[in-house]
PDB file of C-alpha atoms and ligand atoms in Angstrom:
ATOM      1  CA  MET A   3      15.641 247.093 192.138  1.00  0.00           C
ATOM      2  CA  ILE A   4      17.511 243.965 193.700  1.00  0.00           C
ATOM      3  CA  LEU A   5      20.887 244.274 192.871  1.00  0.00           C
ATOM      4  CA  PRO A   6      23.553 241.293 193.068  1.00  0.00           C
ATOM      5  CA  ILE A   7      25.614 240.686 195.981  1.00  0.00           C
ATOM      6  CA  ILE A   8      29.031 240.335 195.631  1.00  0.00           C
ATOM      7  CA  THR A   9      30.808 237.236 197.621  1.00  0.00           C
ATOM      8  CA  TYR A  10      34.013 236.192 198.862  1.00  0.00           C
ATOM      9  CA  PRO A  11      36.785 235.657 197.681  1.00  0.00           C
ATOM     10  CA  ASN A  12      35.923 238.862 194.773  1.00  0.00           C
ATOM     11  CA  LYS A  13      38.575 241.049 195.137  1.00  0.00           C
ATOM     12  CA  GLN A  14      36.263 244.328 195.074  1.00  0.00           C
ATOM     13  CA  LEU A  15      35.467 243.355 198.985  1.00  0.00           C
ATOM     14  CA  LYS A  16      39.031 244.717 199.390  1.00  0.00           C
ATOM     15  CA  THR A  17      38.590 248.007 198.261  1.00  0.00           C
ATOM     16  CA  ILE A  18      38.532 251.082 200.389  1.00  0.00           C
ATOM     17  CA  SER A  19      35.276 252.918 199.772  1.00  0.00           C
ATOM     18  CA  ARG A  20      35.002 256.450 199.160  1.00  0.00           C
ATOM     19  CA  THR A  21      33.389 259.380 201.252  1.00  0.00           C
ATOM     20  CA  VAL A  22      29.985 260.265 199.813  1.00  0.00           C
ATOM     21  CA  THR A  23      29.976 263.615 198.675  1.00  0.00           C
ATOM     22  CA  ASP A  24      26.670 263.794 196.819  1.00  0.00           C
ATOM     23  CA  PHE A  25      23.076 263.696 198.674  1.00  0.00           C
ATOM     24  CA  ASP A  26      21.135 263.447 195.592  1.00  0.00           C
ATOM     25  CA  GLU A  27      18.292 261.579 194.158  1.00  0.00           C
ATOM     26  CA  GLU A  28      20.606 258.727 193.078  1.00  0.00           C
ATOM     27  CA  LEU A  29      22.131 258.389 196.473  1.00  0.00           C
ATOM     28  CA  HIS A  30      18.913 257.884 197.429  1.00  0.00           C
ATOM     29  CA  ARG A  31      17.518 255.247 194.875  1.00  0.00           C
ATOM     30  CA  PHE A  32      20.988 253.204 195.714  1.00  0.00           C
ATOM     31  CA  LEU A  33      20.049 253.244 199.264  1.00  0.00           C
ATOM     32  CA  ASP A  34      16.456 252.133 198.221  1.00  0.00           C
ATOM     33  CA  ASP A  35      17.831 249.239 196.090  1.00  0.00           C
ATOM     34  CA  MET A  36      20.207 248.470 199.089  1.00  0.00           C
ATOM     35  CA  PHE A  37      17.334 248.089 201.636  1.00  0.00           C
ATOM     36  CA  GLU A  38      15.356 245.810 198.753  1.00  0.00           C
ATOM     37  CA  THR A  39      18.380 243.706 198.268  1.00  0.00           C
ATOM     38  CA  MET A  40      19.075 243.089 202.039  1.00  0.00           C
ATOM     39  CA  MET A  41      15.224 242.283 202.877  1.00  0.00           C
ATOM     40  CA  GLN A  42      15.285 239.539 199.955  1.00  0.00           C
ATOM     41  CA  SER A  43      18.409 238.100 201.508  1.00  0.00           C
ATOM     42  CA  ASN A  44      17.372 237.888 204.732  1.00  0.00           C
ATOM     43  CA  GLY A  45      20.128 240.289 205.973  1.00  0.00           C
ATOM     44  CA  ILE A  46      20.394 242.853 208.747  1.00  0.00           C
ATOM     45  CA  GLY A  47      23.174 244.873 207.506  1.00  0.00           C
ATOM     46  CA  LEU A  48      24.595 245.536 203.865  1.00  0.00           C
ATOM     47  CA  ALA A  49      27.339 247.869 202.981  1.00  0.00           C
ATOM     48  CA  ALA A  50      27.700 249.658 199.525  1.00  0.00           C
ATOM     49  CA  ILE A  51      30.639 247.812 198.470  1.00  0.00           C
ATOM     50  CA  GLN A  52      28.804 244.460 198.561  1.00  0.00           C
ATOM     51  CA  VAL A  53      26.739 245.421 195.588  1.00  0.00           C
ATOM     52  CA  ALA A  54      29.804 246.782 193.965  1.00  0.00           C
ATOM     53  CA  ASN A  55      29.116 250.339 194.963  1.00  0.00           C
ATOM     54  CA  PRO A  56      32.822 251.523 196.931  1.00  0.00           C
ATOM     55  CA  ILE A  57      31.139 254.647 198.556  1.00  0.00           C
ATOM     56  CA  ARG A  58      30.822 254.788 202.650  1.00  0.00           C
ATOM     57  CA  ALA A  59      27.586 254.023 202.759  1.00  0.00           C
ATOM     58  CA  LEU A  60      25.846 251.239 204.940  1.00  0.00           C
ATOM     59  CA  ILE A  61      22.249 250.286 206.053  1.00  0.00           C
ATOM     60  CA  LEU A  62      21.132 248.353 208.876  1.00  0.00           C
ATOM     61  CA  CYS A  63      17.637 246.897 209.889  1.00  0.00           C
ATOM     62  CA  ILE A  64      18.152 245.360 213.641  1.00  0.00           C
ATOM     63  CA  PRO A  65      15.618 243.000 214.332  1.00  0.00           C
ATOM     64  CA  ASP A  66      12.596 243.491 217.268  1.00  0.00           C
ATOM     65  CA  ASP A  67      12.444 241.372 220.148  1.00  0.00           C
ATOM     66  CA  GLU A  68      10.335 239.087 218.256  1.00  0.00           C
ATOM     67  CA  GLY A  69      12.581 238.678 215.588  1.00  0.00           C
ATOM     68  CA  ASN A  70      10.696 240.767 213.078  1.00  0.00           C
ATOM     69  CA  GLN A  71      12.142 243.489 210.696  1.00  0.00           C
ATOM     70  CA  GLU A  72      10.123 246.370 210.295  1.00  0.00           C
ATOM     71  CA  LYS A  73      11.303 249.287 208.128  1.00  0.00           C
ATOM     72  CA  GLU A  74      10.830 251.854 210.796  1.00  0.00           C
ATOM     73  CA  SER A  75      14.290 250.221 212.301  1.00  0.00           C
ATOM     74  CA  LEU A  76      16.009 251.121 209.059  1.00  0.00           C
ATOM     75  CA  ILE A  77      18.800 253.064 209.805  1.00  0.00           C
ATOM     76  CA  GLU A  78      20.748 254.618 206.845  1.00  0.00           C
ATOM     77  CA  ILE A  79      24.607 255.691 207.818  1.00  0.00           C
ATOM     78  CA  ILE A  80      26.809 257.513 205.646  1.00  0.00           C
ATOM     79  CA  ASN A  81      30.445 258.541 206.293  1.00  0.00           C
ATOM     80  CA  PRO A  82      30.196 257.038 209.579  1.00  0.00           C
ATOM     81  CA  VAL A  83      33.211 257.554 212.456  1.00  0.00           C
ATOM     82  CA  ILE A  84      33.215 255.513 215.491  1.00  0.00           C
ATOM     83  CA  HIS A  85      34.205 257.323 219.021  1.00  0.00           C
ATOM     84  CA  ASN A  86      34.763 256.018 222.364  1.00  0.00           C
ATOM     85  CA  PRO A  87      34.501 252.276 221.502  1.00  0.00           C
ATOM     86  CA  GLN A  88      34.384 250.613 225.053  1.00  0.00           C
ATOM     87  CA  GLY A  89      34.687 246.809 226.289  1.00  0.00           C
ATOM     88  CA  THR A  90      34.471 243.856 224.314  1.00  0.00           C
ATOM     89  CA  THR A  91      31.888 241.335 223.265  1.00  0.00           C
ATOM     90  CA  LEU A  92      31.496 237.900 221.436  1.00  0.00           C
ATOM     91  CA  TYR A  93      29.150 237.324 218.785  1.00  0.00           C
ATOM     92  CA  GLN A  94      28.298 234.929 216.129  1.00  0.00           C
ATOM     93  CA  GLU A  95      28.581 236.734 213.056  1.00  0.00           C
ATOM     94  CA  GLY A  96      27.389 236.343 209.677  1.00  0.00           C
ATOM     95  CA  CYS A  97      27.848 238.113 206.160  1.00  0.00           C
ATOM     96  CA  LEU A  98      25.503 238.017 202.828  1.00  0.00           C
ATOM     97  CA  SER A  99      29.186 238.277 200.902  1.00  0.00           C
ATOM     98  CA  VAL A 100      30.213 235.045 203.095  1.00  0.00           C
ATOM     99  CA  PRO A 101      27.006 232.935 202.697  1.00  0.00           C
ATOM    100  CA  GLY A 102      26.548 229.948 204.898  1.00  0.00           C
ATOM    101  CA  PHE A 103      29.727 230.663 207.099  1.00  0.00           C
ATOM    102  CA  TYR A 104      29.065 231.754 210.995  1.00  0.00           C
ATOM    103  CA  GLU A 105      32.095 232.673 213.680  1.00  0.00           C
ATOM    104  CA  ASP A 106      32.460 233.970 217.081  1.00  0.00           C
ATOM    105  CA  VAL A 107      33.917 237.396 216.410  1.00  0.00           C
ATOM    106  CA  GLU A 108      35.169 240.035 219.322  1.00  0.00           C
ATOM    107  CA  ARG A 109      33.883 243.630 218.867  1.00  0.00           C
ATOM    108  CA  PHE A 110      33.621 246.756 221.145  1.00  0.00           C
ATOM    109  CA  GLU A 111      30.532 246.123 223.232  1.00  0.00           C
ATOM    110  CA  THR A 112      29.324 249.903 222.991  1.00  0.00           C
ATOM    111  CA  LEU A 113      30.470 253.091 220.970  1.00  0.00           C
ATOM    112  CA  THR A 114      29.515 256.534 219.645  1.00  0.00           C
ATOM    113  CA  LEU A 115      28.755 256.970 215.857  1.00  0.00           C
ATOM    114  CA  HIS A 116      29.177 260.452 214.285  1.00  0.00           C
ATOM    115  CA  TYR A 117      27.516 259.671 210.681  1.00  0.00           C
ATOM    116  CA  GLN A 118      25.128 261.197 208.024  1.00  0.00           C
ATOM    117  CA  ASN A 119      22.144 260.410 206.909  1.00  0.00           C
ATOM    118  CA  ARG A 120      20.718 260.468 203.286  1.00  0.00           C
ATOM    119  CA  HIS A 121      20.156 264.264 203.536  1.00  0.00           C
ATOM    120  CA  GLY A 122      23.664 264.876 204.510  1.00  0.00           C
ATOM    121  CA  GLU A 123      22.615 265.880 208.124  1.00  0.00           C
ATOM    122  CA  THR A 124      24.927 264.966 210.961  1.00  0.00           C
ATOM    123  CA  CYS A 125      24.027 262.426 213.203  1.00  0.00           C
ATOM    124  CA  VAL A 126      25.248 261.191 216.387  1.00  0.00           C
ATOM    125  CA  MET A 127      23.980 257.415 217.866  1.00  0.00           C
ATOM    126  CA  GLU A 128      24.919 255.930 221.130  1.00  0.00           C
ATOM    127  CA  ALA A 129      24.863 251.913 220.098  1.00  0.00           C
ATOM    128  CA  ASP A 130      25.411 248.706 222.005  1.00  0.00           C
ATOM    129  CA  GLU A 131      24.608 244.955 221.652  1.00  0.00           C
ATOM    130  CA  LEU A 132      23.399 243.702 218.083  1.00  0.00           C
ATOM    131  CA  LEU A 133      23.527 247.271 216.732  1.00  0.00           C
ATOM    132  CA  SER A 134      27.235 248.195 217.867  1.00  0.00           C
ATOM    133  CA  ILE A 135      28.355 244.535 216.634  1.00  0.00           C
ATOM    134  CA  ALA A 136      26.639 245.102 212.966  1.00  0.00           C
ATOM    135  CA  ILE A 137      28.033 248.985 212.809  1.00  0.00           C
ATOM    136  CA  GLN A 138      31.466 247.343 213.552  1.00  0.00           C
ATOM    137  CA  HIS A 139      31.085 244.530 210.901  1.00  0.00           C
ATOM    138  CA  GLU A 140      29.418 246.978 207.927  1.00  0.00           C
ATOM    139  CA  ILE A 141      32.150 249.899 208.961  1.00  0.00           C
ATOM    140  CA  ASP A 142      34.859 247.023 208.486  1.00  0.00           C
ATOM    141  CA  HIS A 143      33.370 246.662 204.720  1.00  0.00           C
ATOM    142  CA  LEU A 144      34.170 250.289 204.001  1.00  0.00           C
ATOM    143  CA  ASP A 145      37.786 249.680 204.886  1.00  0.00           C
ATOM    144  CA  GLY A 146      38.121 246.491 202.749  1.00  0.00           C
ATOM    145  CA  LYS A 147      37.656 243.940 205.773  1.00  0.00           C
ATOM    146  CA  LEU A 148      35.813 240.970 206.112  1.00  0.00           C
ATOM    147  CA  PHE A 149      35.063 239.259 209.170  1.00  0.00           C
ATOM    148  CA  ILE A 150      36.854 236.327 208.659  1.00  0.00           C
ATOM    149  CA  GLU A 151      40.111 238.220 208.711  1.00  0.00           C
ATOM    150  CA  LYS A 152      39.415 238.702 212.396  1.00  0.00           C
ATOM    151  CA  LEU A 153      39.667 234.625 212.923  1.00  0.00           C
ATOM    152  CA  SER A 154      42.597 233.014 214.523  1.00  0.00           C
ATOM    153  CA  TYR A 155      45.387 231.453 212.214  1.00  0.00           C
ATOM    154  CA  ASN A 156      43.497 227.958 212.891  1.00  0.00           C
ATOM    155  CA  ARG A 157      39.977 228.757 212.464  1.00  0.00           C
ATOM    156  CA  ARG A 158      40.792 230.966 209.060  1.00  0.00           C
ATOM    157  CA  LYS A 159      42.241 227.754 207.901  1.00  0.00           C
ATOM    158  CA  LYS A 160      39.466 225.651 208.665  1.00  0.00           C
ATOM    159  CA  PHE A 161      36.948 228.562 207.032  1.00  0.00           C
ATOM    160  CA  GLU A 162      38.842 228.343 203.601  1.00  0.00           C
ATOM    161  CA  LYS A 163      38.693 224.528 203.680  1.00  0.00           C
ATOM    162  CA  GLU A 164      34.905 224.241 204.172  1.00  0.00           C
ATOM    163  CA  TYR A 165      34.266 227.787 201.961  1.00  0.00           C
ATOM    164  CA  LYS A 166      36.149 226.066 199.056  1.00  0.00           C
ATOM    165  CA  LYS A 167      34.332 222.674 199.547  1.00  0.00           C
ATOM    166  CA  ALA A 168      30.716 224.348 199.602  1.00  0.00           C
ATOM    167  CA  LEU A 169      31.845 226.393 196.573  1.00  0.00           C
ATOM    168  CA  LYS A 170      33.074 223.004 194.765  1.00  0.00           C
ATOM    169  CA  ASP A 171      29.908 221.473 195.940  1.00  0.00           C
ATOM    170  CA  LYS A 172      27.515 223.980 194.530  1.00  0.00           C
ATOM    171  CA  LYS A 173      28.741 223.790 191.064  1.00  0.00           C
TER     172      LYS A 173
HETATM  173  C1  LIG B  21      25.689 240.946 213.599  1.00  0.00           C
HETATM  174  C2  LIG B  21      26.471 240.216 212.785  1.00  0.00           C
HETATM  175  C3  LIG B  21      26.836 240.068 211.570  1.00  0.00           C
HETATM  176  C4  LIG B  21      26.004 241.612 211.011  1.00  0.00           C
HETATM  177  C5  LIG B  21      26.225 242.185 209.616  1.00  0.00           C
HETATM  178  C6  LIG B  21      25.004 241.714 208.911  1.00  0.00           C
HETATM  179  N1  LIG B  21      24.984 240.041 208.375  1.00  0.00           N
HETATM  180  C7  LIG B  21      23.642 239.910 207.821  1.00  0.00           C
HETATM  181  O1  LIG B  21      22.845 240.256 207.325  1.00  0.00           O
HETATM  182  C8  LIG B  21      24.101 238.379 207.482  1.00  0.00           C
HETATM  183  C9  LIG B  21      23.065 238.049 206.661  1.00  0.00           C
HETATM  184  C10 LIG B  21      23.015 236.225 206.433  1.00  0.00           C
HETATM  185  C11 LIG B  21      21.521 235.655 205.749  1.00  0.00           C
HETATM  186  C12 LIG B  21      21.690 234.335 205.456  1.00  0.00           C
HETATM  187  O2  LIG B  21      20.616 234.175 204.323  1.00  0.00           O
HETATM  188  C13 LIG B  21      19.366 233.288 205.427  1.00  0.00           C
HETATM  189  O3  LIG B  21      19.625 233.394 206.585  1.00  0.00           O
HETATM  190  C14 LIG B  21      18.640 233.151 204.510  1.00  0.00           C
HETATM  191  C15 LIG B  21      22.914 233.843 205.621  1.00  0.00           C
HETATM  192  O4  LIG B  21      22.631 232.296 205.015  1.00  0.00           O
HETATM  193  C16 LIG B  21      23.196 231.935 203.815  1.00  0.00           C
HETATM  194  O5  LIG B  21      23.989 232.513 203.295  1.00  0.00           O
HETATM  195  C17 LIG B  21      23.034 230.174 203.576  1.00  0.00           C
HETATM  196  C18 LIG B  21      24.189 234.318 205.886  1.00  0.00           C
HETATM  197  C19 LIG B  21      23.957 235.427 206.610  1.00  0.00           C
HETATM  198  C20 LIG B  21      24.882 241.988 211.589  1.00  0.00           C
HETATM  199  C21 LIG B  21      25.060 241.902 213.181  1.00  0.00           C
HETATM  200 CO1  LIG B  22      29.430 241.656 205.790  1.00  0.00          CO
END
């Protein structure tokens, strides 16, 4: 099932999502719906709160070198915790909840992620490049933060002006 994606400035995006405790059929169905929703919108990452469910779950599907997104690359990440973040990197980020807007954001370059999979099993992964950036972007959603909050004062002001105009023009 395709779920509606919440967009800025909806206040629900500020919610701090709660820990997942039940790794049941309902969670599995929801993760499947998240995947369908993300693929239909050409996304590479989606957090549960973006589809109005305030639980600490996110999915990622990083494209391969040819730009293809395969289901085998899908990673379901529940209750993530970042360890040992290292270095910094700049990347032009976009977000399905802030459609049509892309900006350079600074993130840690590499990290170790501790998380649970859909069965509640504990997993550990090392992440770099786009995967590391996407993980940090999506975990920010679980903490009620959007990438636009990391912009400088002037860039944020420019964003608010452009975004407001885009919303008005769409009506
Ligand atoms: C690096 C930086 C950020 C992330 C987070 C995940 N972001 C996305 O998946 C963004 C997807 C996106 C898709 C859009 O739609 C199309 O391209 C058709 C889009 O365009 C519009 O909304 C007009 C914007 C963002 C991961 C890695
Ligand atoms: Co986002």
